[in-house]
Amino acid sequence: MFISHSTSADETTARLRDAIAKGLEDREHAVLLDVRRREPGRPWQLKLARMLAQCEAALVLVNEAALGSSWVRRETNILHWRKTLRPDMVLVTVLVGEVTAGLLRASELRYLADDDVERLSTCSEEDIEQLVRMFPRGRRTGDDAMSAWLDSIGIQLQEIKHEPTYARIARELDIPQEEHDQLIIGFAPALLACQMLDTHDVVKLCNVVLVARDGGLQPDRVAELAKKILPVWVDRDQARRIVRERDGSVRRVVILNVDNPLIGEHYLDRAFCVDRRSYYIARAAGRPPGDDDPEFYLLEQCEQAVKQKIGLTPDQKLDHPREPRNFGRLFLLLDANRCDLGVVHRVIAQLHEKIPWISVLVISGRGADVRDRWPGSPDEVLVLDPPFEAEHENVVNAVVERVRDCVGHTYRGA
């Protein structure tokens, strides 16, 4: 059990925190409580990284200090993303003092309002007991994509044998100088991995890859590190909607209003924490086919791409194939920049008649007015508008090309 809080200047909430921790321990929970992280000379941020990666449930105390705390924001970003990927994880937010649901929704912790939110204004035994009962004894979520993601990044970084390289990576990630003494071989990978997942500047992430390469990391390790961390620039809340909506529903058709399919790959990678067990991608594109039927051409491209991914030969028919068990979700990444939306709609309908379980991510191009021109019901698609300009797509393309130049064929994009 992890408890996120900001109580250094709030004795009332600190007492509440300790009472909740005792109540949880009385119910045989192992409580991860980071109350001394400002103690000088102790690697509390490293310890915090491990707590966030290993906890099986979490409680967030939101007082006025927590609303503006960068620590709480960092912790809850990771915790909330883990819950998105594993809905059975218990994550409870407790409003304390004068904090209301409205203040929570207006703050940078607004994403917490979508899950379990409780109010606790006293430290009475009855209130504490009611709260801790929300965390069943012995409940274990097991491994999840977020902790596996952190582990995978750490595995690549462990191969760096030149200790000063860790400090150079830390500078790229804006880790304060006073924390650099923690960056020793054997301990640095966990700290740096957690910091990377909290870095959303694609150029900084690119520079981390370059520093790791110059520090002696082998090309195949550099390529794997790039695949794991470059998609972190994508907005977490937008990407999570590709996995499932807030009400638990899953949309089989998502339209992303960007120009480059590479951005779509990064969205999928971000959505699933680059866990290839959870998803796989078939790629298709519609291009002007000359005198050919554009709908037939696009359907043929899509079917051939899907056949390859599910193990069929080009000559076999797509006749309601079974979804492979424990294989992850299949996404058809469809570059529809040069396609009529009516054609795209009909092709997707034909695909779903044959493969009801397939998901489609359509790259529509920024010039397409999807909401007004989509021929089907607006409820059948999820339209995502990127919170960045076209110039940012160019920067992402440049980053990927730079990484390819550095590590060669072992890195082929997202």
mmCIF file of C-alpha atoms in Angstrom:
data_model
loop_
_atom_site.group_PDB
_atom_site.id
_atom_site.type_symbol
_atom_site.label_atom_id
_atom_site.label_comp_id
_atom_site.label_asym_id
_atom_site.label_seq_id
_atom_site.Cartn_x
_atom_site.Cartn_y
_atom_site.Cartn_z
ATOM 1 C CA MET A 1 0.000 0.000 0.000
ATOM 2 C CA PHE A 2 1.414 3.361 -1.046
ATOM 3 C CA ILE A 3 0.209 6.597 0.580
ATOM 4 C CA SER A 4 0.770 9.813 -1.371
ATOM 5 C CA HIS A 5 0.657 13.003 0.669
ATOM 6 C CA SER A 6 2.018 16.496 1.280
ATOM 7 C CA THR A 7 2.000 16.964 5.040
ATOM 8 C CA SER A 8 5.282 18.589 6.069
ATOM 9 C CA ALA A 9 3.449 21.798 7.042
ATOM 10 C CA ASP A 10 0.052 20.313 7.917
ATOM 11 C CA GLU A 11 0.046 18.580 11.292
ATOM 12 C CA THR A 12 -3.667 17.731 11.130
ATOM 13 C CA THR A 13 -3.332 15.852 7.842
ATOM 14 C CA ALA A 14 -0.106 14.244 9.085
ATOM 15 C CA ARG A 15 -1.985 12.802 12.083
ATOM 16 C CA LEU A 16 -4.695 11.566 9.734
ATOM 17 C CA ARG A 17 -2.029 10.001 7.510
ATOM 18 C CA ASP A 18 -0.485 8.147 10.440
ATOM 19 C CA ALA A 19 -3.876 6.953 11.679
ATOM 20 C CA ILE A 20 -4.747 5.584 8.239
ATOM 21 C CA ALA A 21 -1.351 3.892 7.994
ATOM 22 C CA LYS A 22 -1.902 2.202 11.358
ATOM 23 C CA GLY A 23 -5.379 1.089 10.328
ATOM 24 C CA LEU A 24 -4.022 -0.433 7.143
ATOM 25 C CA GLU A 25 -1.219 -2.188 9.003
ATOM 26 C CA ASP A 26 -3.777 -3.578 11.461
ATOM 27 C CA ARG A 27 -5.466 -5.159 8.426
ATOM 28 C CA GLU A 28 -2.131 -6.768 7.468
ATOM 29 C CA HIS A 29 -1.213 -4.352 4.669
ATOM 30 C CA ALA A 30 2.455 -3.443 4.231
ATOM 31 C CA VAL A 31 2.349 0.366 4.090
ATOM 32 C CA LEU A 32 4.819 2.286 1.904
ATOM 33 C CA LEU A 33 4.928 5.702 3.534
ATOM 34 C CA ASP A 34 7.573 8.213 2.488
ATOM 35 C CA VAL A 35 7.501 10.656 5.420
ATOM 36 C CA ARG A 36 11.208 11.467 5.532
ATOM 37 C CA ARG A 37 12.095 12.169 1.899
ATOM 38 C CA ARG A 38 13.552 15.595 2.744
ATOM 39 C CA GLU A 39 16.005 14.134 5.242
ATOM 40 C CA PRO A 40 19.479 15.152 4.022
ATOM 41 C CA GLY A 41 21.865 12.485 2.848
ATOM 42 C CA ARG A 42 19.236 9.788 2.272
ATOM 43 C CA PRO A 43 18.190 8.589 -1.186
ATOM 44 C CA TRP A 44 14.463 9.061 -0.695
ATOM 45 C CA GLN A 45 13.740 9.765 -4.332
ATOM 46 C CA LEU A 46 15.275 6.437 -5.297
ATOM 47 C CA LYS A 47 13.212 4.752 -2.601
ATOM 48 C CA LEU A 48 10.138 6.565 -3.912
ATOM 49 C CA ALA A 49 10.737 5.255 -7.430
ATOM 50 C CA ARG A 50 10.740 1.713 -6.110
ATOM 51 C CA MET A 51 7.595 2.279 -4.061
ATOM 52 C CA LEU A 52 5.669 3.601 -7.066
ATOM 53 C CA ALA A 53 6.776 0.682 -9.226
ATOM 54 C CA GLN A 54 6.046 -2.025 -6.644
ATOM 55 C CA CYS A 55 2.917 -0.950 -4.742
ATOM 56 C CA GLU A 56 -0.223 -3.005 -5.296
ATOM 57 C CA ALA A 57 -2.736 -0.377 -4.125
ATOM 58 C CA ALA A 58 -2.598 3.306 -3.228
ATOM 59 C CA LEU A 59 -4.294 6.066 -1.264
ATOM 60 C CA VAL A 60 -3.887 9.784 -2.023
ATOM 61 C CA LEU A 61 -4.462 12.378 0.687
ATOM 62 C CA VAL A 62 -5.457 15.635 -1.008
ATOM 63 C CA ASN A 63 -5.179 18.633 1.294
ATOM 64 C CA GLU A 64 -4.506 22.186 0.072
ATOM 65 C CA ALA A 65 -0.750 21.545 -0.011
ATOM 66 C CA ALA A 66 -1.179 18.453 -2.173
ATOM 67 C CA LEU A 67 -3.086 20.419 -4.840
ATOM 68 C CA GLY A 68 0.081 22.379 -5.636
ATOM 69 C CA SER A 69 2.687 19.737 -4.845
ATOM 70 C CA SER A 70 4.921 18.611 -7.715
ATOM 71 C CA TRP A 71 5.780 15.499 -5.668
ATOM 72 C CA VAL A 72 2.134 14.471 -5.326
ATOM 73 C CA ARG A 73 1.529 15.223 -9.010
ATOM 74 C CA ARG A 74 4.456 13.022 -10.026
ATOM 75 C CA GLU A 75 3.382 10.178 -7.749
ATOM 76 C CA THR A 76 -0.263 10.255 -8.783
ATOM 77 C CA ASN A 77 0.576 10.489 -12.486
ATOM 78 C CA ILE A 78 2.296 7.127 -12.240
ATOM 79 C CA LEU A 79 -0.301 5.592 -9.927
ATOM 80 C CA HIS A 80 -3.231 6.726 -12.051
ATOM 81 C CA TRP A 81 -1.618 5.419 -15.221
ATOM 82 C CA ARG A 82 -1.083 2.029 -13.586
ATOM 83 C CA LYS A 83 -4.766 1.925 -12.676
ATOM 84 C CA THR A 84 -5.721 2.821 -16.242
ATOM 85 C CA LEU A 85 -3.820 -0.188 -17.505
ATOM 86 C CA ARG A 86 -5.021 -2.451 -14.683
ATOM 87 C CA PRO A 87 -8.513 -1.345 -13.559
ATOM 88 C CA ASP A 88 -8.639 -3.789 -10.631
ATOM 89 C CA MET A 89 -5.893 -1.851 -8.858
ATOM 90 C CA VAL A 90 -7.416 0.006 -5.881
ATOM 91 C CA LEU A 91 -6.624 3.738 -5.950
ATOM 92 C CA VAL A 92 -8.577 5.904 -3.501
ATOM 93 C CA THR A 93 -8.398 9.686 -3.261
ATOM 94 C CA VAL A 94 -9.315 11.256 0.087
ATOM 95 C CA LEU A 95 -10.287 14.933 0.232
ATOM 96 C CA VAL A 96 -9.083 16.589 3.443
ATOM 97 C CA GLY A 97 -9.899 19.898 5.126
ATOM 98 C CA GLU A 98 -11.293 22.586 2.828
ATOM 99 C CA VAL A 99 -10.579 20.745 -0.416
ATOM 100 C CA THR A 100 -13.746 20.062 -2.416
ATOM 101 C CA ALA A 101 -14.453 17.947 -5.479
ATOM 102 C CA GLY A 102 -14.647 21.173 -7.472
ATOM 103 C CA LEU A 103 -11.186 22.266 -6.341
ATOM 104 C CA LEU A 104 -9.834 18.832 -7.237
ATOM 105 C CA ARG A 105 -11.275 19.019 -10.762
ATOM 106 C CA ALA A 106 -9.840 22.510 -11.229
ATOM 107 C CA SER A 107 -6.355 21.457 -10.131
ATOM 108 C CA GLU A 108 -3.498 19.631 -11.867
ATOM 109 C CA LEU A 109 -4.674 16.487 -10.050
ATOM 110 C CA ARG A 110 -8.021 16.589 -11.884
ATOM 111 C CA TYR A 111 -7.563 13.067 -13.299
ATOM 112 C CA LEU A 112 -8.010 11.657 -9.787
ATOM 113 C CA ALA A 113 -11.636 12.815 -9.811
ATOM 114 C CA ASP A 114 -12.493 10.062 -12.314
ATOM 115 C CA ASP A 115 -11.882 7.289 -9.781
ATOM 116 C CA ASP A 116 -12.858 6.618 -6.151
ATOM 117 C CA VAL A 117 -12.996 9.897 -4.204
ATOM 118 C CA GLU A 118 -13.867 9.996 -0.507
ATOM 119 C CA ARG A 119 -14.111 12.804 2.050
ATOM 120 C CA LEU A 120 -12.579 12.379 5.492
ATOM 121 C CA SER A 121 -12.702 15.322 7.852
ATOM 122 C CA THR A 122 -11.994 13.623 11.183
ATOM 123 C CA CYS A 123 -9.601 11.068 12.629
ATOM 124 C CA SER A 124 -12.365 9.090 14.347
ATOM 125 C CA GLU A 125 -11.887 5.344 14.545
ATOM 126 C CA GLU A 126 -15.158 4.823 12.655
ATOM 127 C CA ASP A 127 -14.056 6.988 9.703
ATOM 128 C CA ILE A 128 -10.629 5.361 9.541
ATOM 129 C CA GLU A 129 -12.111 1.869 9.705
ATOM 130 C CA GLN A 130 -14.585 2.654 6.916
ATOM 131 C CA LEU A 131 -11.766 3.932 4.720
ATOM 132 C CA VAL A 132 -9.335 1.069 5.237
ATOM 133 C CA ARG A 133 -12.089 -1.464 4.485
ATOM 134 C CA MET A 134 -11.928 -0.219 0.891
ATOM 135 C CA PHE A 135 -8.645 -2.119 0.582
ATOM 136 C CA PRO A 136 -9.410 -5.862 0.838
ATOM 137 C CA ARG A 137 -6.956 -8.056 2.708
ATOM 138 C CA GLY A 138 -4.572 -9.995 0.538
ATOM 139 C CA ARG A 139 -5.541 -8.200 -2.663
ATOM 140 C CA ARG A 140 -2.714 -8.383 -5.189
ATOM 141 C CA THR A 141 -2.706 -6.900 -8.661
ATOM 142 C CA GLY A 142 0.378 -8.843 -9.735
ATOM 143 C CA ASP A 143 2.671 -7.550 -12.425
ATOM 144 C CA ASP A 144 1.442 -4.662 -14.567
ATOM 145 C CA ALA A 145 2.603 -2.777 -17.624
ATOM 146 C CA MET A 146 3.835 0.266 -15.700
ATOM 147 C CA SER A 147 6.189 -1.634 -13.392
ATOM 148 C CA ALA A 148 7.355 -3.787 -16.307
ATOM 149 C CA TRP A 149 8.062 -0.607 -18.282
ATOM 150 C CA LEU A 150 10.223 0.793 -15.506
ATOM 151 C CA ASP A 151 12.026 -2.530 -15.151
ATOM 152 C CA SER A 152 12.705 -2.721 -18.881
ATOM 153 C CA ILE A 153 14.205 0.770 -18.998
ATOM 154 C CA GLY A 154 16.326 -0.053 -15.962
ATOM 155 C CA ILE A 155 17.581 -3.255 -17.592
ATOM 156 C CA GLN A 156 18.985 -1.286 -20.515
ATOM 157 C CA LEU A 157 20.586 1.326 -18.243
ATOM 158 C CA GLN A 158 22.232 -1.345 -16.086
ATOM 159 C CA GLU A 159 24.561 -2.093 -18.974
ATOM 160 C CA ILE A 160 26.193 1.330 -18.595
ATOM 161 C CA LYS A 161 29.459 0.680 -16.742
ATOM 162 C CA HIS A 162 30.817 4.234 -16.758
ATOM 163 C CA GLU A 163 29.387 5.878 -13.638
ATOM 164 C CA PRO A 164 29.753 9.537 -14.791
ATOM 165 C CA THR A 165 27.360 8.719 -17.659
ATOM 166 C CA TYR A 166 24.542 8.452 -15.122
ATOM 167 C CA ALA A 167 25.231 11.999 -13.940
ATOM 168 C CA ARG A 168 25.184 13.233 -17.542
ATOM 169 C CA ILE A 169 21.814 11.573 -18.098
ATOM 170 C CA ALA A 170 20.577 13.135 -14.857
ATOM 171 C CA ARG A 171 21.526 16.595 -16.113
ATOM 172 C CA GLU A 172 19.556 15.994 -19.308
ATOM 173 C CA LEU A 173 16.564 15.058 -17.137
ATOM 174 C CA ASP A 174 16.966 18.120 -14.872
ATOM 175 C CA ILE A 175 17.627 16.046 -11.746
ATOM 176 C CA PRO A 176 19.070 18.440 -9.133
ATOM 177 C CA GLN A 177 22.816 18.318 -8.602
ATOM 178 C CA GLU A 178 22.452 17.452 -4.918
ATOM 179 C CA GLU A 179 20.820 14.137 -5.868
ATOM 180 C CA HIS A 180 23.598 13.030 -8.213
ATOM 181 C CA ASP A 181 25.525 11.259 -5.440
ATOM 182 C CA GLN A 182 22.765 8.640 -5.471
ATOM 183 C CA LEU A 183 23.550 7.758 -9.087
ATOM 184 C CA ILE A 184 25.854 4.857 -8.491
ATOM 185 C CA ILE A 185 26.046 1.623 -10.460
ATOM 186 C CA GLY A 186 23.376 -0.762 -9.229
ATOM 187 C CA PHE A 187 21.046 1.976 -7.966
ATOM 188 C CA ALA A 188 20.949 4.654 -10.686
ATOM 189 C CA PRO A 189 18.818 2.756 -13.267
ATOM 190 C CA ALA A 190 15.683 2.687 -11.089
ATOM 191 C CA LEU A 191 15.920 6.384 -10.260
ATOM 192 C CA LEU A 192 16.609 7.448 -13.832
ATOM 193 C CA ALA A 193 13.890 5.208 -15.261
ATOM 194 C CA CYS A 194 11.268 6.806 -13.023
ATOM 195 C CA GLN A 195 12.502 10.274 -13.962
ATOM 196 C CA MET A 196 12.348 9.429 -17.679
ATOM 197 C CA LEU A 197 8.661 8.551 -17.397
ATOM 198 C CA ASP A 198 8.110 12.003 -15.914
ATOM 199 C CA THR A 199 9.939 13.783 -18.784
ATOM 200 C CA HIS A 200 7.652 14.786 -21.640
ATOM 201 C CA ASP A 201 10.109 16.755 -23.774
ATOM 202 C CA VAL A 202 10.978 14.598 -26.788
ATOM 203 C CA VAL A 203 14.264 16.439 -27.382
ATOM 204 C CA LYS A 204 15.411 15.787 -23.805
ATOM 205 C CA LEU A 205 14.518 12.130 -24.223
ATOM 206 C CA CYS A 206 16.488 12.039 -27.461
ATOM 207 C CA ASN A 207 19.504 13.557 -25.705
ATOM 208 C CA VAL A 208 19.263 10.870 -23.012
ATOM 209 C CA VAL A 209 19.558 8.233 -25.744
ATOM 210 C CA LEU A 210 22.585 10.007 -27.246
ATOM 211 C CA VAL A 211 24.314 10.338 -23.877
ATOM 212 C CA ALA A 212 23.716 6.640 -23.161
ATOM 213 C CA ARG A 213 25.262 5.741 -26.512
ATOM 214 C CA ASP A 214 28.288 7.961 -25.928
ATOM 215 C CA GLY A 215 28.613 6.422 -22.441
ATOM 216 C CA GLY A 216 29.254 2.987 -23.899
ATOM 217 C CA LEU A 217 25.790 1.457 -24.157
ATOM 218 C CA GLN A 218 25.753 -1.075 -26.991
ATOM 219 C CA PRO A 219 23.747 -0.164 -30.142
ATOM 220 C CA ASP A 220 21.045 -2.781 -29.624
ATOM 221 C CA ARG A 221 20.579 -1.567 -26.033
ATOM 222 C CA VAL A 222 20.477 2.054 -27.221
ATOM 223 C CA ALA A 223 17.806 1.135 -29.763
ATOM 224 C CA GLU A 224 15.705 -0.630 -27.140
ATOM 225 C CA LEU A 225 16.064 2.306 -24.750
ATOM 226 C CA ALA A 226 14.884 4.674 -27.496
ATOM 227 C CA LYS A 227 11.843 2.514 -28.226
ATOM 228 C CA LYS A 228 10.936 2.493 -24.537
ATOM 229 C CA ILE A 229 11.296 6.192 -23.714
ATOM 230 C CA LEU A 230 10.685 8.326 -26.822
ATOM 231 C CA PRO A 231 6.862 7.842 -26.748
ATOM 232 C CA VAL A 232 6.756 9.365 -23.246
ATOM 233 C CA TRP A 233 6.298 12.812 -24.837
ATOM 234 C CA VAL A 234 2.697 11.900 -25.755
ATOM 235 C CA ASP A 235 -0.006 13.306 -23.478
ATOM 236 C CA ARG A 236 -0.878 10.620 -20.953
ATOM 237 C CA ASP A 237 -4.573 11.460 -20.608
ATOM 238 C CA GLN A 238 -5.153 11.424 -24.366
ATOM 239 C CA ALA A 239 -3.316 8.161 -24.843
ATOM 240 C CA ARG A 240 -5.174 6.406 -22.032
ATOM 241 C CA ARG A 241 -8.471 6.903 -23.896
ATOM 242 C CA ILE A 242 -7.207 4.563 -26.609
ATOM 243 C CA VAL A 243 -7.057 1.801 -23.988
ATOM 244 C CA ARG A 244 -10.497 2.506 -22.524
ATOM 245 C CA GLU A 245 -12.807 5.405 -21.798
ATOM 246 C CA ARG A 246 -13.511 6.695 -18.301
ATOM 247 C CA ASP A 247 -16.728 4.666 -18.174
ATOM 248 C CA GLY A 248 -14.821 1.487 -18.996
ATOM 249 C CA SER A 249 -15.986 1.298 -22.618
ATOM 250 C CA VAL A 250 -13.557 0.481 -25.439
ATOM 251 C CA ARG A 251 -13.823 2.198 -28.830
ATOM 252 C CA ARG A 252 -12.898 0.037 -31.786
ATOM 253 C CA VAL A 253 -12.296 3.052 -34.050
ATOM 254 C CA VAL A 254 -10.104 5.980 -32.957
ATOM 255 C CA ILE A 255 -9.337 8.897 -35.265
ATOM 256 C CA LEU A 256 -6.208 10.900 -34.513
ATOM 257 C CA ASN A 257 -6.055 14.291 -36.207
ATOM 258 C CA VAL A 258 -2.352 14.316 -37.077
ATOM 259 C CA ASP A 259 -0.438 14.034 -40.333
ATOM 260 C CA ASN A 260 2.214 11.431 -39.622
ATOM 261 C CA PRO A 261 1.516 7.740 -38.815
ATOM 262 C CA LEU A 262 4.651 7.756 -36.626
ATOM 263 C CA ILE A 263 2.727 9.940 -34.166
ATOM 264 C CA GLY A 264 0.018 7.283 -34.102
ATOM 265 C CA GLU A 265 2.606 4.632 -33.244
ATOM 266 C CA HIS A 266 3.868 6.775 -30.387
ATOM 267 C CA TYR A 267 0.291 7.198 -29.113
ATOM 268 C CA LEU A 268 -0.183 3.435 -29.068
ATOM 269 C CA ASP A 269 3.182 2.877 -27.417
ATOM 270 C CA ARG A 270 2.334 5.460 -24.751
ATOM 271 C CA ALA A 271 -1.143 4.018 -24.247
ATOM 272 C CA PHE A 272 0.189 0.542 -23.491
ATOM 273 C CA CYS A 273 3.501 1.457 -21.800
ATOM 274 C CA VAL A 274 5.392 -0.125 -24.724
ATOM 275 C CA ASP A 275 4.270 -3.536 -23.470
ATOM 276 C CA ARG A 276 4.227 -5.639 -26.634
ATOM 277 C CA ARG A 277 2.222 -8.314 -24.838
ATOM 278 C CA SER A 278 -0.729 -5.934 -24.729
ATOM 279 C CA TYR A 279 -0.966 -4.798 -28.357
ATOM 280 C CA TYR A 280 0.426 -5.270 -31.832
ATOM 281 C CA ILE A 281 0.174 -3.129 -34.945
ATOM 282 C CA ALA A 282 -0.693 -3.787 -38.576
ATOM 283 C CA ARG A 283 0.076 -0.860 -40.888
ATOM 284 C CA ALA A 284 -1.786 0.142 -44.020
ATOM 285 C CA ALA A 285 -2.129 3.258 -46.147
ATOM 286 C CA GLY A 286 -4.485 4.512 -48.832
ATOM 287 C CA ARG A 287 -2.810 6.141 -51.792
ATOM 288 C CA PRO A 288 -4.237 7.384 -55.093
ATOM 289 C CA PRO A 289 -4.518 4.125 -57.065
ATOM 290 C CA GLY A 290 -4.771 5.683 -60.508
ATOM 291 C CA ASP A 291 -7.730 4.203 -62.374
ATOM 292 C CA ASP A 292 -8.372 1.542 -59.740
ATOM 293 C CA ASP A 293 -11.304 1.550 -57.359
ATOM 294 C CA PRO A 294 -10.005 3.482 -54.288
ATOM 295 C CA GLU A 295 -12.274 1.565 -51.904
ATOM 296 C CA PHE A 296 -11.189 -1.834 -53.244
ATOM 297 C CA TYR A 297 -7.564 -0.725 -53.149
ATOM 298 C CA LEU A 298 -7.734 0.456 -49.523
ATOM 299 C CA LEU A 299 -9.606 -2.655 -48.390
ATOM 300 C CA GLU A 300 -6.997 -4.856 -50.069
ATOM 301 C CA GLN A 301 -4.165 -2.984 -48.340
ATOM 302 C CA CYS A 302 -5.854 -3.319 -44.950
ATOM 303 C CA GLU A 303 -6.686 -7.000 -45.344
ATOM 304 C CA GLN A 304 -3.172 -7.933 -46.433
ATOM 305 C CA ALA A 305 -1.670 -6.032 -43.485
ATOM 306 C CA VAL A 306 -4.005 -7.789 -41.047
ATOM 307 C CA LYS A 307 -3.418 -11.225 -42.569
ATOM 308 C CA GLN A 308 0.301 -10.872 -42.072
ATOM 309 C CA LYS A 309 -0.129 -9.981 -38.393
ATOM 310 C CA ILE A 310 -2.498 -12.833 -37.527
ATOM 311 C CA GLY A 311 -0.534 -15.493 -39.393
ATOM 312 C CA LEU A 312 -2.563 -15.947 -42.596
ATOM 313 C CA THR A 313 -1.053 -16.202 -46.040
ATOM 314 C CA PRO A 314 -1.963 -13.581 -48.678
ATOM 315 C CA ASP A 315 -4.239 -16.100 -50.440
ATOM 316 C CA GLN A 316 -6.250 -17.073 -47.356
ATOM 317 C CA LYS A 317 -9.587 -15.415 -46.712
ATOM 318 C CA LEU A 318 -10.432 -13.282 -43.698
ATOM 319 C CA ASP A 319 -13.440 -15.313 -42.692
ATOM 320 C CA HIS A 320 -14.136 -14.472 -39.050
ATOM 321 C CA PRO A 321 -10.771 -15.624 -37.678
ATOM 322 C CA ARG A 322 -10.645 -16.213 -33.948
ATOM 323 C CA GLU A 323 -8.920 -13.627 -31.825
ATOM 324 C CA PRO A 324 -5.671 -15.131 -30.491
ATOM 325 C CA ARG A 325 -5.935 -15.584 -26.733
ATOM 326 C CA ASN A 326 -3.522 -13.636 -24.518
ATOM 327 C CA PHE A 327 -2.044 -12.017 -27.620
ATOM 328 C CA GLY A 328 -3.012 -8.406 -26.940
ATOM 329 C CA ARG A 329 -5.213 -6.051 -28.952
ATOM 330 C CA LEU A 330 -4.636 -5.837 -32.693
ATOM 331 C CA PHE A 331 -4.587 -2.269 -34.004
ATOM 332 C CA LEU A 332 -4.753 -1.456 -37.681
ATOM 333 C CA LEU A 333 -2.836 1.811 -38.034
ATOM 334 C CA LEU A 334 -4.464 3.312 -41.117
ATOM 335 C CA ASP A 335 -2.829 6.274 -42.862
ATOM 336 C CA ALA A 336 -5.879 7.949 -44.413
ATOM 337 C CA ASN A 337 -4.317 11.302 -45.265
ATOM 338 C CA ARG A 338 -5.214 10.930 -48.943
ATOM 339 C CA CYS A 339 -8.471 9.050 -48.511
ATOM 340 C CA ASP A 340 -12.077 10.136 -48.649
ATOM 341 C CA LEU A 341 -13.676 9.680 -45.231
ATOM 342 C CA GLY A 342 -16.629 7.930 -46.799
ATOM 343 C CA VAL A 343 -14.290 5.330 -48.280
ATOM 344 C CA VAL A 344 -12.521 4.924 -44.930
ATOM 345 C CA HIS A 345 -15.843 4.425 -43.150
ATOM 346 C CA ARG A 346 -17.015 1.739 -45.584
ATOM 347 C CA VAL A 347 -13.690 -0.100 -45.513
ATOM 348 C CA ILE A 348 -13.656 -0.189 -41.693
ATOM 349 C CA ALA A 349 -17.268 -1.460 -41.698
ATOM 350 C CA GLN A 350 -16.282 -4.301 -44.047
ATOM 351 C CA LEU A 351 -13.278 -5.156 -41.881
ATOM 352 C CA HIS A 352 -15.410 -5.296 -38.754
ATOM 353 C CA GLU A 353 -17.859 -7.618 -40.471
ATOM 354 C CA LYS A 354 -14.999 -10.070 -40.969
ATOM 355 C CA ILE A 355 -12.953 -9.310 -37.821
ATOM 356 C CA PRO A 356 -15.225 -7.806 -35.131
ATOM 357 C CA TRP A 357 -12.412 -7.741 -32.578
ATOM 358 C CA ILE A 358 -9.956 -5.584 -34.539
ATOM 359 C CA SER A 359 -9.260 -1.993 -33.410
ATOM 360 C CA VAL A 360 -8.471 0.747 -35.922
ATOM 361 C CA LEU A 361 -6.430 3.900 -35.362
ATOM 362 C CA VAL A 362 -7.032 6.263 -38.286
ATOM 363 C CA ILE A 363 -4.509 8.996 -39.086
ATOM 364 C CA SER A 364 -6.827 11.470 -40.742
ATOM 365 C CA GLY A 365 -4.495 14.414 -41.399
ATOM 366 C CA ARG A 366 -4.942 17.778 -39.753
ATOM 367 C CA GLY A 367 -6.979 19.198 -42.635
ATOM 368 C CA ALA A 368 -9.818 16.684 -42.325
ATOM 369 C CA ASP A 369 -13.005 17.914 -40.651
ATOM 370 C CA VAL A 370 -13.750 14.512 -39.150
ATOM 371 C CA ARG A 371 -16.572 15.394 -36.776
ATOM 372 C CA ASP A 372 -18.701 17.037 -39.472
ATOM 373 C CA ARG A 373 -17.804 14.738 -42.356
ATOM 374 C CA TRP A 374 -17.683 11.284 -40.759
ATOM 375 C CA PRO A 375 -20.493 9.338 -42.510
ATOM 376 C CA GLY A 376 -21.339 7.071 -39.593
ATOM 377 C CA SER A 377 -22.652 7.746 -36.122
ATOM 378 C CA PRO A 378 -20.417 10.079 -34.095
ATOM 379 C CA ASP A 379 -20.816 7.661 -31.170
ATOM 380 C CA GLU A 380 -19.006 4.874 -33.026
ATOM 381 C CA VAL A 381 -15.663 6.700 -33.148
ATOM 382 C CA LEU A 382 -13.372 8.468 -30.712
ATOM 383 C CA VAL A 383 -11.776 11.581 -32.197
ATOM 384 C CA LEU A 384 -8.546 12.802 -30.585
ATOM 385 C CA ASP A 385 -7.318 16.314 -31.310
ATOM 386 C CA PRO A 386 -3.593 16.640 -30.551
ATOM 387 C CA PRO A 387 -2.572 19.287 -27.992
ATOM 388 C CA PHE A 388 0.376 20.324 -30.174
ATOM 389 C CA GLU A 389 0.961 22.022 -33.510
ATOM 390 C CA ALA A 390 2.133 20.514 -36.782
ATOM 391 C CA GLU A 391 5.646 21.821 -36.104
ATOM 392 C CA HIS A 392 5.922 19.439 -33.165
ATOM 393 C CA GLU A 393 5.325 16.494 -35.497
ATOM 394 C CA ASN A 394 8.357 17.685 -37.467
ATOM 395 C CA VAL A 395 10.437 17.722 -34.273
ATOM 396 C CA VAL A 396 9.383 14.147 -33.449
ATOM 397 C CA ASN A 397 10.308 13.055 -36.985
ATOM 398 C CA ALA A 398 13.692 14.730 -36.624
ATOM 399 C CA VAL A 399 14.293 13.002 -33.273
ATOM 400 C CA VAL A 400 13.514 9.573 -34.731
ATOM 401 C CA GLU A 401 15.785 10.205 -37.719
ATOM 402 C CA ARG A 402 18.588 11.301 -35.416
ATOM 403 C CA VAL A 403 18.264 8.145 -33.361
ATOM 404 C CA ARG A 404 18.252 6.025 -36.502
ATOM 405 C CA ASP A 405 21.441 7.736 -37.665
ATOM 406 C CA CYS A 406 23.094 6.927 -34.331
ATOM 407 C CA VAL A 407 22.132 3.284 -33.929
ATOM 408 C CA GLY A 408 21.493 2.182 -37.504
ATOM 409 C CA HIS A 409 19.057 -0.502 -38.566
ATOM 410 C CA THR A 410 18.442 -1.788 -35.018
ATOM 411 C CA TYR A 411 16.055 1.108 -34.455
ATOM 412 C CA ARG A 412 13.186 1.305 -36.916
ATOM 413 C CA GLY A 413 11.002 3.927 -35.317
ATOM 414 C CA ALA A 414 8.528 3.576 -32.469
#
